[in-house]
Amino acid sequence: MLVITGLVRILIVCLLASLSRECIAADGPRQRSILVLEEADFRSPFYSEIFAGIRAAAKQNGKGHTVIFGESLDLARFPGPDYEESLVGHLKTKYAHRPIDVIVSIGVTSAKFLQARKQDIWPAAPVVYGFVPDMPETRALFLPNTTAVFARVRPAQLLIAARAVVPDLTHVVLVGEAWKNPLTYGHWKQDFAAAMPDLEVTDLSGTVLREVRSHVASLPARSAILTSAMYSDGEGTYYSPAAALARVAENANRPIIITSDTFLGRSGVGGFLLLPEIIGREAGEVAMRILDGEAPSSIAPVSGNNVKPIFDWRQLKRWNVDEANLPPGSEVRFRQPSFWEQYYWHSIMIAGVVLVQALMITILLRERRLRFVAEVEARQRMSELAHMNRRATAGEMSVSLAHELNQPLAAILINAETAQQILRNPAPDLGEVRDILDHIRRDDQRAAEVIGRLRSFLRRDPTERRELDLNATVGEVFRFLSVQALTHDVELVTQPSPRTSA
């Protein structure tokens, strides 16, 4: 009876499982999934950007909804077989009912973990290795049915950056834990010796942070500090790599060459930097190709375009680095904009307003000058016209002038003849002769005044302002016109105005 009951239960379970599979199939195709294995902590900026790049590549694919899982192995801070065993058990339990289509392994530590433990957890899942150097030792970690996108800052590139910042470089100090890992920088001693045979190298990769800070505070001139990731101070305290770098930079008296884009702006001068977002995007694009049906073995491992020379403008100024010495294609960040760059549109607007105002003022000054010239020319023309009118009038008044001159001349002649007759007498009357001479002098002055007025009338003398006796002027005019008036039988009558005291 118990056996029959057990068989019935098994049949019921199988029926329910079959129905559940049919329901899932009726809902549509199963979601695709990617598992990202990070060798460090997702919360660090570097690995967070890698994960963001993978998600961006999946979103850009657009051929189906893809679920992305992420796991931080954190083996650098928690080494040892016990932790690794517990990690395997945790992952097997967590993903027992979550099929994984592609694994994206980030970092050398993750690659080593998969080499030892993948068969126990995800035996059939293909792997895309990212953020690993292209070295024989690293390729030896790759499992079958896998591919890779390499990312590495070579030791020679570190020296190129250091010599760009310190042109007379003779000494470098190595700081960080990665220098001890042959799968990260490989045989850096041979690389340094080949690039700079006389280079003095101080290796502080195995030194506690306290001693590192003390050592970098008194480095000699022509030195540079080459850094890699640091996760602890060597005395039980753990840091994020950026926080550890900041601690070193607080005491460093020489420029620091860094290797990650996420370190820039934290007192490092720059160098050939890994671009984590690009690293993630490149690995994610390969993973999406596998999800779309390509076999991993058909995708050859490639070196990604994920390293670029980038420098901090503020640090370049601090260490007096000439930008012309930087490697070709270098990018300089945090550059302070010049006044023109910062206030470009404000300057353009102000310059435009000033230019318009200057143009208007120039036009007004030109119009004022033209008006002044026109007024001067008009006055000259009026003066010339008045002069011509005076000459014409003088011609018409010649008869009156002759009469004006004949009268005093005739009177002078008569008075002279009379004086001669008186002087012929034996006893001439001298008093009468004196009166005659006074009359001659008065008539002579009168003739001289007539000639002087005519000469002044005909000359282009400048205008003179002075008080004028209108009664005398009218009398002069009437005497001047008396001959013409007699000719035309016209009687001239004057009525002078009475004099008034001022």
PDB file of N, CA, C and O in Angstrom, residues 372-411:
ATOM      1  N   PHE A 372      29.846 120.567 -40.802  1.00  0.00           N
ATOM      2  CA  PHE A 372      30.749 121.695 -40.559  1.00  0.00           C
ATOM      3  C   PHE A 372      31.409 122.164 -41.854  1.00  0.00           C
ATOM      4  O   PHE A 372      31.490 123.369 -42.132  1.00  0.00           O
ATOM      5  N   VAL A 373      31.877 121.181 -42.660  1.00  0.00           N
ATOM      6  CA  VAL A 373      32.499 121.547 -43.935  1.00  0.00           C
ATOM      7  C   VAL A 373      31.501 122.250 -44.841  1.00  0.00           C
ATOM      8  O   VAL A 373      31.825 123.237 -45.516  1.00  0.00           O
ATOM      9  N   ALA A 374      30.257 121.754 -44.855  1.00  0.00           N
ATOM     10  CA  ALA A 374      29.228 122.386 -45.693  1.00  0.00           C
ATOM     11  C   ALA A 374      28.941 123.812 -45.234  1.00  0.00           C
ATOM     12  O   ALA A 374      28.766 124.724 -46.065  1.00  0.00           O
ATOM     13  N   GLU A 375      28.911 124.013 -43.909  1.00  0.00           N
ATOM     14  CA  GLU A 375      28.665 125.362 -43.394  1.00  0.00           C
ATOM     15  C   GLU A 375      29.801 126.312 -43.767  1.00  0.00           C
ATOM     16  O   GLU A 375      29.577 127.464 -44.146  1.00  0.00           O
ATOM     17  N   VAL A 376      31.047 125.821 -43.660  1.00  0.00           N
ATOM     18  CA  VAL A 376      32.191 126.658 -44.031  1.00  0.00           C
ATOM     19  C   VAL A 376      32.132 127.017 -45.506  1.00  0.00           C
ATOM     20  O   VAL A 376      32.339 128.188 -45.900  1.00  0.00           O
ATOM     21  N   GLU A 377      31.852 126.007 -46.348  1.00  0.00           N
ATOM     22  CA  GLU A 377      31.753 126.285 -47.780  1.00  0.00           C
ATOM     23  C   GLU A 377      30.617 127.248 -48.083  1.00  0.00           C
ATOM     24  O   GLU A 377      30.742 128.133 -48.951  1.00  0.00           O
ATOM     25  N   ALA A 378      29.492 127.105 -47.358  1.00  0.00           N
ATOM     26  CA  ALA A 378      28.364 128.017 -47.581  1.00  0.00           C
ATOM     27  C   ALA A 378      28.741 129.444 -47.211  1.00  0.00           C
ATOM     28  O   ALA A 378      28.400 130.400 -47.935  1.00  0.00           O
ATOM     29  N   ARG A 379      29.453 129.583 -46.074  1.00  0.00           N
ATOM     30  CA  ARG A 379      29.875 130.945 -45.697  1.00  0.00           C
ATOM     31  C   ARG A 379      30.845 131.527 -46.727  1.00  0.00           C
ATOM     32  O   ARG A 379      30.787 132.721 -47.052  1.00  0.00           O
ATOM     33  N   GLN A 380      31.726 130.683 -47.262  1.00  0.00           N
ATOM     34  CA  GLN A 380      32.658 131.177 -48.285  1.00  0.00           C
ATOM     35  C   GLN A 380      31.908 131.614 -49.540  1.00  0.00           C
ATOM     36  O   GLN A 380      32.203 132.664 -50.129  1.00  0.00           O
ATOM     37  N   ARG A 381      30.919 130.797 -49.914  1.00  0.00           N
ATOM     38  CA  ARG A 381      30.147 131.165 -51.107  1.00  0.00           C
ATOM     39  C   ARG A 381      29.365 132.440 -50.875  1.00  0.00           C
ATOM     40  O   ARG A 381      29.286 133.312 -51.771  1.00  0.00           O
ATOM     41  N   MET A 382      28.784 132.618 -49.698  1.00  0.00           N
ATOM     42  CA  MET A 382      28.047 133.847 -49.385  1.00  0.00           C
ATOM     43  C   MET A 382      28.978 135.046 -49.404  1.00  0.00           C
ATOM     44  O   MET A 382      28.620 136.136 -49.882  1.00  0.00           O
ATOM     45  N   SER A 383      30.202 134.852 -48.866  1.00  0.00           N
ATOM     46  CA  SER A 383      31.165 135.964 -48.871  1.00  0.00           C
ATOM     47  C   SER A 383      31.560 136.343 -50.289  1.00  0.00           C
ATOM     48  O   SER A 383      31.642 137.534 -50.631  1.00  0.00           O
ATOM     49  N   GLU A 384      31.788 135.312 -51.129  1.00  0.00           N
ATOM     50  CA  GLU A 384      32.137 135.595 -52.521  1.00  0.00           C
ATOM     51  C   GLU A 384      30.984 136.279 -53.246  1.00  0.00           C
ATOM     52  O   GLU A 384      31.198 137.217 -54.043  1.00  0.00           O
ATOM     53  N   LEU A 385      29.772 135.811 -52.958  1.00  0.00           N
ATOM     54  CA  LEU A 385      28.605 136.437 -53.600  1.00  0.00           C
ATOM     55  C   LEU A 385      28.437 137.882 -53.154  1.00  0.00           C
ATOM     56  O   LEU A 385      28.148 138.778 -53.975  1.00  0.00           O
ATOM     57  N   ALA A 386      28.656 138.108 -51.849  1.00  0.00           N
ATOM     58  CA  ALA A 386      28.540 139.491 -51.357  1.00  0.00           C
ATOM     59  C   ALA A 386      29.608 140.374 -51.983  1.00  0.00           C
ATOM     60  O   ALA A 386      29.350 141.543 -52.340  1.00  0.00           O
ATOM     61  N   HIS A 387      30.833 139.827 -52.146  1.00  0.00           N
ATOM     62  CA  HIS A 387      31.906 140.602 -52.766  1.00  0.00           C
ATOM     63  C   HIS A 387      31.559 140.958 -54.221  1.00  0.00           C
ATOM     64  O   HIS A 387      31.772 142.093 -54.677  1.00  0.00           O
ATOM     65  N   MET A 388      31.023 139.976 -54.928  1.00  0.00           N
ATOM     66  CA  MET A 388      30.630 140.234 -56.315  1.00  0.00           C
ATOM     67  C   MET A 388      29.519 141.276 -56.375  1.00  0.00           C
ATOM     68  O   MET A 388      29.500 142.152 -57.262  1.00  0.00           O
ATOM     69  N   ASN A 389      28.577 141.182 -55.421  1.00  0.00           N
ATOM     70  CA  ASN A 389      27.503 142.186 -55.393  1.00  0.00           C
ATOM     71  C   ASN A 389      28.061 143.582 -55.121  1.00  0.00           C
ATOM     72  O   ASN A 389      27.613 144.581 -55.709  1.00  0.00           O
ATOM     73  N   ARG A 390      29.080 143.613 -54.225  1.00  0.00           N
ATOM     74  CA  ARG A 390      29.661 144.924 -53.946  1.00  0.00           C
ATOM     75  C   ARG A 390      30.366 145.496 -55.175  1.00  0.00           C
ATOM     76  O   ARG A 390      30.293 146.691 -55.468  1.00  0.00           O
ATOM     77  N   ARG A 391      31.068 144.669 -55.910  1.00  0.00           N
ATOM     78  CA  ARG A 391      31.752 145.147 -57.124  1.00  0.00           C
ATOM     79  C   ARG A 391      30.742 145.636 -58.162  1.00  0.00           C
ATOM     80  O   ARG A 391      30.953 146.674 -58.831  1.00  0.00           O
ATOM     81  N   ALA A 392      29.641 144.854 -58.299  1.00  0.00           N
ATOM     82  CA  ALA A 392      28.613 145.298 -59.260  1.00  0.00           C
ATOM     83  C   ALA A 392      27.984 146.617 -58.822  1.00  0.00           C
ATOM     84  O   ALA A 392      27.733 147.527 -59.623  1.00  0.00           O
ATOM     85  N   THR A 393      27.741 146.681 -57.503  1.00  0.00           N
ATOM     86  CA  THR A 393      27.139 147.922 -56.990  1.00  0.00           C
ATOM     87  C   THR A 393      28.089 149.096 -57.151  1.00  0.00           C
ATOM     88  O   THR A 393      27.677 150.240 -57.453  1.00  0.00           O
ATOM     89  N   ALA A 394      29.404 148.829 -56.967  1.00  0.00           N
ATOM     90  CA  ALA A 394      30.398 149.909 -57.119  1.00  0.00           C
ATOM     91  C   ALA A 394      30.391 150.447 -58.552  1.00  0.00           C
ATOM     92  O   ALA A 394      30.541 151.662 -58.779  1.00  0.00           O
ATOM     93  N   GLY A 395      30.234 149.544 -59.503  1.00  0.00           N
ATOM     94  CA  GLY A 395      30.162 150.026 -60.895  1.00  0.00           C
ATOM     95  C   GLY A 395      28.964 150.907 -61.134  1.00  0.00           C
ATOM     96  O   GLY A 395      29.039 151.917 -61.857  1.00  0.00           O
ATOM     97  N   GLU A 396      27.831 150.518 -60.565  1.00  0.00           N
ATOM     98  CA  GLU A 396      26.613 151.305 -60.744  1.00  0.00           C
ATOM     99  C   GLU A 396      26.696 152.647 -60.015  1.00  0.00           C
ATOM    100  O   GLU A 396      26.051 153.629 -60.391  1.00  0.00           O
ATOM    101  N   MET A 397      27.500 152.667 -58.911  1.00  0.00           N
ATOM    102  CA  MET A 397      27.565 153.902 -58.119  1.00  0.00           C
ATOM    103  C   MET A 397      28.717 154.811 -58.539  1.00  0.00           C
ATOM    104  O   MET A 397      29.080 155.716 -57.809  1.00  0.00           O
ATOM    105  N   SER A 398      29.345 154.495 -59.658  1.00  0.00           N
ATOM    106  CA  SER A 398      30.495 155.320 -60.080  1.00  0.00           C
ATOM    107  C   SER A 398      30.122 156.790 -60.275  1.00  0.00           C
ATOM    108  O   SER A 398      30.913 157.697 -59.983  1.00  0.00           O
ATOM    109  N   VAL A 399      28.887 157.030 -60.800  1.00  0.00           N
ATOM    110  CA  VAL A 399      28.456 158.423 -61.013  1.00  0.00           C
ATOM    111  C   VAL A 399      28.365 159.155 -59.683  1.00  0.00           C
ATOM    112  O   VAL A 399      28.836 160.293 -59.530  1.00  0.00           O
ATOM    113  N   SER A 400      27.744 158.519 -58.702  1.00  0.00           N
ATOM    114  CA  SER A 400      27.622 159.147 -57.380  1.00  0.00           C
ATOM    115  C   SER A 400      28.997 159.365 -56.760  1.00  0.00           C
ATOM    116  O   SER A 400      29.243 160.390 -56.119  1.00  0.00           O
ATOM    117  N   LEU A 401      29.908 158.402 -56.983  1.00  0.00           N
ATOM    118  CA  LEU A 401      31.244 158.564 -56.441  1.00  0.00           C
ATOM    119  C   LEU A 401      31.958 159.755 -57.076  1.00  0.00           C
ATOM    120  O   LEU A 401      32.665 160.505 -56.397  1.00  0.00           O
ATOM    121  N   ALA A 402      31.783 159.881 -58.401  1.00  0.00           N
ATOM    122  CA  ALA A 402      32.413 161.028 -59.079  1.00  0.00           C
ATOM    123  C   ALA A 402      31.888 162.342 -58.520  1.00  0.00           C
ATOM    124  O   ALA A 402      32.636 163.298 -58.312  1.00  0.00           O
ATOM    125  N   HIS A 403      30.557 162.384 -58.279  1.00  0.00           N
ATOM    126  CA  HIS A 403      29.974 163.598 -57.703  1.00  0.00           C
ATOM    127  C   HIS A 403      30.515 163.850 -56.310  1.00  0.00           C
ATOM    128  O   HIS A 403      30.849 164.997 -55.959  1.00  0.00           O
ATOM    129  N   GLU A 404      30.606 162.801 -55.524  1.00  0.00           N
ATOM    130  CA  GLU A 404      31.119 162.936 -54.168  1.00  0.00           C
ATOM    131  C   GLU A 404      32.548 163.466 -54.171  1.00  0.00           C
ATOM    132  O   GLU A 404      32.928 164.257 -53.306  1.00  0.00           O
ATOM    133  N   LEU A 405      33.372 163.003 -55.133  1.00  0.00           N
ATOM    134  CA  LEU A 405      34.753 163.452 -55.178  1.00  0.00           C
ATOM    135  C   LEU A 405      34.891 164.828 -55.821  1.00  0.00           C
ATOM    136  O   LEU A 405      35.774 165.615 -55.452  1.00  0.00           O
ATOM    137  N   ASN A 406      34.038 165.114 -56.786  1.00  0.00           N
ATOM    138  CA  ASN A 406      34.136 166.421 -57.481  1.00  0.00           C
ATOM    139  C   ASN A 406      33.857 167.571 -56.531  1.00  0.00           C
ATOM    140  O   ASN A 406      34.475 168.647 -56.639  1.00  0.00           O
ATOM    141  N   GLN A 407      32.898 167.389 -55.648  1.00  0.00           N
ATOM    142  CA  GLN A 407      32.550 168.484 -54.736  1.00  0.00           C
ATOM    143  C   GLN A 407      33.737 168.910 -53.871  1.00  0.00           C
ATOM    144  O   GLN A 407      34.090 170.089 -53.831  1.00  0.00           O
ATOM    145  N   PRO A 408      34.402 167.986 -53.139  1.00  0.00           N
ATOM    146  CA  PRO A 408      35.536 168.465 -52.343  1.00  0.00           C
ATOM    147  C   PRO A 408      36.701 168.922 -53.199  1.00  0.00           C
ATOM    148  O   PRO A 408      37.411 169.875 -52.822  1.00  0.00           O
ATOM    149  N   LEU A 409      36.892 168.274 -54.366  1.00  0.00           N
ATOM    150  CA  LEU A 409      38.001 168.690 -55.211  1.00  0.00           C
ATOM    151  C   LEU A 409      37.763 170.105 -55.769  1.00  0.00           C
ATOM    152  O   LEU A 409      38.688 170.935 -55.839  1.00  0.00           O
ATOM    153  N   ALA A 410      36.518 170.357 -56.172  1.00  0.00           N
ATOM    154  CA  ALA A 410      36.189 171.704 -56.687  1.00  0.00           C
ATOM    155  C   ALA A 410      36.340 172.752 -55.588  1.00  0.00           C
ATOM    156  O   ALA A 410      36.866 173.858 -55.806  1.00  0.00           O
ATOM    157  N   ALA A 411      35.874 172.362 -54.388  1.00  0.00           N
ATOM    158  CA  ALA A 411      35.999 173.319 -53.271  1.00  0.00           C
ATOM    159  C   ALA A 411      37.457 173.566 -52.945  1.00  0.00           C
ATOM    160  O   ALA A 411      37.860 174.707 -52.669  1.00  0.00           O
TER     161      ALA A 411
END
